[in-house]
Short mmCIF file of C-alpha atoms and ligand atoms in Angstrom, two decimals:
data_model
loop_
_atom_site.label_atom_id
_atom_site.label_comp_id
_atom_site.label_asym_id
_atom_site.label_seq_id
_atom_site.Cartn_x
_atom_site.Cartn_y
_atom_site.Cartn_z
CA UNK A 1 139.49 40.21 80.19
CA UNK A 2 136.29 38.67 78.84
CA UNK A 3 134.86 40.41 75.80
CA UNK A 4 131.65 41.05 77.67
CA UNK A 5 133.45 42.73 80.56
CA UNK A 6 135.52 44.77 78.12
CA UNK A 7 132.34 45.95 76.38
CA UNK A 8 130.85 46.90 79.75
CA UNK A 9 134.00 48.87 80.62
CA UNK A 10 133.85 50.74 77.31
CA UNK A 11 130.21 51.59 78.01
CA UNK A 12 131.21 52.75 81.49
CA UNK A 13 133.82 55.09 80.00
CA UNK A 14 131.42 56.37 77.37
CA UNK A 15 128.74 57.10 79.99
CA UNK A 16 131.18 58.76 82.36
CA UNK A 17 133.35 60.73 79.93
CA UNK A 18 131.54 61.00 76.61
CA UNK A 19 127.83 61.49 77.13
CA UNK A 20 126.11 62.90 74.06
CA UNK A 21 123.93 65.95 74.17
CA UNK A 22 120.58 66.01 72.34
CA UNK A 23 122.20 67.31 69.14
CA UNK A 24 124.66 64.44 68.78
CA UNK A 25 122.01 61.88 69.76
CA UNK A 26 119.55 63.31 67.23
CA UNK A 27 122.22 63.30 64.53
CA UNK A 28 123.02 59.67 65.18
CA UNK A 29 119.32 58.80 65.02
CA UNK A 30 118.86 60.74 61.81
CA UNK A 31 121.86 59.08 60.15
CA UNK A 32 120.27 55.72 60.98
CA UNK A 33 116.87 56.79 59.63
CA UNK A 34 118.47 58.04 56.43
CA UNK A 35 120.29 54.73 55.98
CA UNK A 36 123.73 56.25 56.19
CA UNK A 37 126.38 53.54 56.56
CA UNK A 38 126.90 52.87 60.26
CA UNK A 39 130.54 53.92 60.22
CA UNK A 40 130.69 57.08 62.31
CA UNK A 41 133.09 57.23 65.25
CA UNK A 42 131.76 56.30 68.68
CA UNK A 43 131.09 58.90 71.37
CA UNK A 44 134.21 57.88 73.28
CA UNK A 45 136.28 58.25 70.11
CA UNK A 46 134.74 61.68 69.65
CA UNK A 47 135.84 62.51 73.17
CA UNK A 48 139.32 61.15 72.47
CA UNK A 49 139.54 63.42 69.42
CA UNK A 50 138.65 66.35 71.67
CA UNK A 51 141.32 65.39 74.20
CA UNK A 52 143.92 65.09 71.45
CA UNK A 53 143.05 68.45 69.86
CA UNK A 54 142.98 70.22 73.22
CA UNK A 55 146.29 68.66 74.27
CA UNK A 56 148.11 70.49 71.47
CA UNK A 57 145.97 73.64 71.52
CA UNK A 58 144.75 72.89 68.01
CA UNK A 59 142.97 75.67 66.16
CA UNK A 60 143.47 74.70 62.50
CA UNK A 61 142.22 71.21 61.72
CA UNK A 62 141.31 69.22 58.62
CA UNK A 63 138.98 66.21 58.54
CA UNK A 64 138.69 63.90 55.54
CA UNK A 65 135.33 62.11 55.48
CA UNK A 66 132.58 64.13 57.15
CA UNK A 67 129.74 61.62 56.80
CA UNK A 68 126.91 63.30 58.76
CA UNK A 69 129.18 65.58 60.76
CA UNK A 70 129.20 63.54 63.98
CA UNK A 71 132.99 63.64 64.51
CA UNK A 72 133.12 67.21 63.15
CA UNK A 73 130.80 68.38 65.93
CA UNK A 74 132.91 66.65 68.58
CA UNK A 75 136.08 68.21 67.15
CA UNK A 76 134.53 71.62 66.49
CA UNK A 77 133.59 71.84 70.16
CA UNK A 78 137.26 71.39 71.10
CA UNK A 79 138.40 74.39 69.06
CA UNK A 80 138.86 77.94 70.35
CA UNK A 81 136.33 80.54 69.18
CA UNK A 82 138.61 81.62 66.34
CA UNK A 83 139.51 78.04 65.38
CA UNK A 84 138.64 76.40 62.11
CA UNK A 85 137.88 72.82 61.11
CA UNK A 86 137.65 72.19 57.38
CA UNK A 87 135.91 68.88 56.78
CA UNK A 88 135.72 67.26 53.35
CA UNK A 89 132.86 65.05 52.14
CA UNK A 90 132.31 63.75 48.65
CA UNK A 91 128.57 63.07 48.95
CA UNK A 92 126.38 66.16 48.85
CA UNK A 93 123.48 64.61 50.76
CA UNK A 94 125.78 63.75 53.64
CA UNK A 95 127.32 67.21 53.65
CA UNK A 96 123.82 68.70 53.73
CA UNK A 97 122.88 66.83 56.90
CA UNK A 98 126.24 67.71 58.43
CA UNK A 99 125.69 71.38 57.65
CA UNK A 100 122.28 71.37 59.32
CA UNK A 101 123.65 69.81 62.51
CA UNK A 102 126.78 71.95 62.58
CA UNK A 103 124.46 74.97 62.43
CA UNK A 104 122.25 73.56 65.19
CA UNK A 105 125.38 73.06 67.30
CA UNK A 106 126.26 76.73 66.79
CA UNK A 107 129.50 75.81 65.04
CA UNK A 108 128.92 77.21 61.55
CA UNK A 109 131.68 79.79 62.04
CA UNK A 110 134.16 77.15 63.15
CA UNK A 111 133.31 74.12 61.00
CA UNK A 112 133.43 74.49 57.23
CA UNK A 113 132.14 71.60 55.13
CA UNK A 114 133.60 71.27 51.65
CA UNK A 115 131.99 68.94 49.11
CA UNK A 116 134.51 67.22 46.88
CA UNK A 117 137.10 64.51 46.49
CA UNK A 118 139.58 64.77 49.34
CA UNK A 119 142.58 64.46 47.04
CA UNK A 120 141.49 67.47 45.00
CA UNK A 121 140.35 69.57 47.94
CA UNK A 122 143.67 68.98 49.72
CA UNK A 123 145.51 70.53 46.79
CA UNK A 124 143.71 73.76 47.59
CA UNK A 125 144.01 73.53 51.36
CA UNK A 126 147.81 73.47 51.30
CA UNK A 127 147.97 77.24 50.80
CA UNK A 128 146.16 77.92 54.10
CA UNK A 129 148.43 75.64 56.14
CA UNK A 130 150.27 74.51 58.09
CA UNK A 131 147.66 72.70 60.14
CA UNK A 132 147.65 71.61 63.76
CA UNK A 133 145.92 68.31 63.12
CA UNK A 134 144.38 66.15 60.41
CA UNK A 135 141.79 63.44 61.04
CA UNK A 136 141.67 60.94 58.18
CA UNK A 137 138.45 58.92 57.92
CA UNK A 138 137.73 58.82 54.18
CA UNK A 139 138.35 56.31 51.35
CA UNK A 140 140.88 53.82 52.62
CA UNK A 141 142.82 53.26 49.39
CA UNK A 142 144.01 56.87 49.44
CA UNK A 143 145.28 56.91 53.04
CA UNK A 144 148.94 56.76 51.87
CA UNK A 145 148.51 59.83 49.69
CA UNK A 146 146.70 61.64 52.53
CA UNK A 147 149.67 60.83 54.76
CA UNK A 148 152.03 62.33 52.18
CA UNK A 149 149.97 65.51 52.24
CA UNK A 150 150.14 65.57 56.04
CA UNK A 151 153.92 65.26 55.82
CA UNK A 152 153.99 68.58 53.99
CA UNK A 153 151.18 70.39 55.77
CA UNK A 154 151.04 69.49 59.47
CA UNK A 155 153.21 71.57 61.79
CA UNK A 156 155.83 70.21 64.13
CA UNK A 157 154.08 69.06 67.30
CA UNK A 158 150.89 68.59 65.30
CA UNK A 159 148.85 65.41 64.97
CA UNK A 160 147.95 62.98 62.22
CA UNK A 161 145.01 60.87 63.35
CA UNK A 162 143.37 58.15 61.25
CA UNK A 163 140.38 55.88 61.76
CA UNK A 164 140.11 52.24 60.69
CA UNK A 165 143.70 51.18 61.25
CA UNK A 166 142.41 47.62 61.69
CA UNK A 167 139.98 47.56 58.77
CA UNK A 168 137.86 45.10 60.77
CA UNK A 169 140.89 42.85 61.18
CA UNK A 170 141.53 42.54 57.46
CA UNK A 171 144.78 44.44 57.92
CA UNK A 172 146.20 41.17 59.30
CA UNK A 173 145.68 39.45 55.96
CA UNK A 174 148.87 40.27 54.10
CA UNK A 175 147.57 38.46 51.02
CA UNK A 176 144.51 40.72 50.70
CA UNK A 177 144.34 42.52 47.39
CA UNK A 178 141.48 44.76 48.48
CA UNK A 179 142.63 48.31 47.65
CA UNK A 180 141.29 49.68 50.93
CA UNK A 181 143.05 47.05 53.01
CA UNK A 182 146.27 47.61 51.07
CA UNK A 183 145.94 51.35 51.59
CA UNK A 184 145.56 50.99 55.34
CA UNK A 185 148.45 48.50 55.59
CA UNK A 186 150.70 50.85 53.65
CA UNK A 187 149.57 53.79 55.77
CA UNK A 188 150.25 51.95 59.04
CA UNK A 189 153.63 50.72 57.82
CA UNK A 190 154.71 54.17 56.76
CA UNK A 191 153.45 55.81 59.95
CA UNK A 192 155.25 53.24 62.13
CA UNK A 193 158.52 53.41 60.20
CA UNK A 194 158.85 57.13 59.61
CA UNK A 195 161.20 58.79 62.11
CA UNK A 196 159.41 62.10 61.54
CA UNK A 197 156.52 60.72 63.61
CA UNK A 198 156.02 59.32 67.09
CA UNK A 199 153.07 57.06 66.41
CA UNK A 200 150.80 54.34 67.74
CA UNK A 201 147.50 52.64 66.98
CA UNK A 202 145.03 52.71 69.86
CA UNK A 203 142.72 49.67 69.79
CA UNK A 204 139.39 51.48 69.58
CA UNK A 205 136.37 50.09 67.70
CA UNK A 206 138.41 49.74 64.48
CA UNK A 207 141.82 51.09 65.53
CA UNK A 208 142.73 54.76 65.75
CA UNK A 209 146.20 55.65 64.48
CA UNK A 210 147.74 58.65 66.23
CA UNK A 211 151.01 60.29 65.25
CA UNK A 212 152.78 63.38 66.54
CA UNK A 213 155.04 65.24 64.10
CA UNK A 214 158.51 65.33 65.70
C1 DHB B 1 134.11 51.99 56.58
C2 DHB B 1 134.60 53.28 56.67
C3 DHB B 1 134.85 53.82 57.91
O1 DHB B 1 135.36 55.06 58.04
C4 DHB B 1 134.61 53.10 59.07
O2 DHB B 1 134.89 53.69 60.26
C5 DHB B 1 134.14 51.81 59.00
C6 DHB B 1 133.88 51.24 57.73
C7 DHB B 1 133.83 51.41 55.25
O3 DHB B 1 133.84 52.16 54.28
O4 DHB B 1 133.62 50.22 55.17
MG1 MG B 2 136.01 55.41 59.96
#
């Protein structure tokens, strides 16, 4: 299929299945105005996250890398009323915007934003596990260690989901010494080769890795 046709099909899916409400659209606009890096998930990826969480009846979820809370709002809306998403962000200004929008979305009871380094916050989160799902979208060099944490803290039948499995195609460059690229390559290799998971990468914007814990 031509790239152009493929793009049009993706837009068609987004319009049909993943239309944003005013809150999500405003948040996206505000992240642009505030010069946040343009790295949030797309609306159709947000919808895919919802489908995945709903498919396993997820109620306890962890997200690494909140940014402005765009994916957290999509995921929070897929949780039951007593569900809980803990989302970790290292930059306070980003967490602040996320908090404002989570509140506006009426999700403050369900979505908890923790400011800190994911590696350190995870040490504390282990006690409240096991979790139904983890969405990894933070610093790429630490993906392998986040996967190790998931191995200990995600329940059987639960999901490990990770953004940026392609790293803009740089994952194909086996000679790359970029720590982020190396982290993603190691993550993908481990996910694919570990018999504890049934896993795949879906070719979204930058590749979404999805693994079920066997
Ligand atoms: C980057 C991070 C992301 O999570 C993403 O989706 C795209 C790019 C980055 O840090 O470059
Ligand atoms: Mg990402």
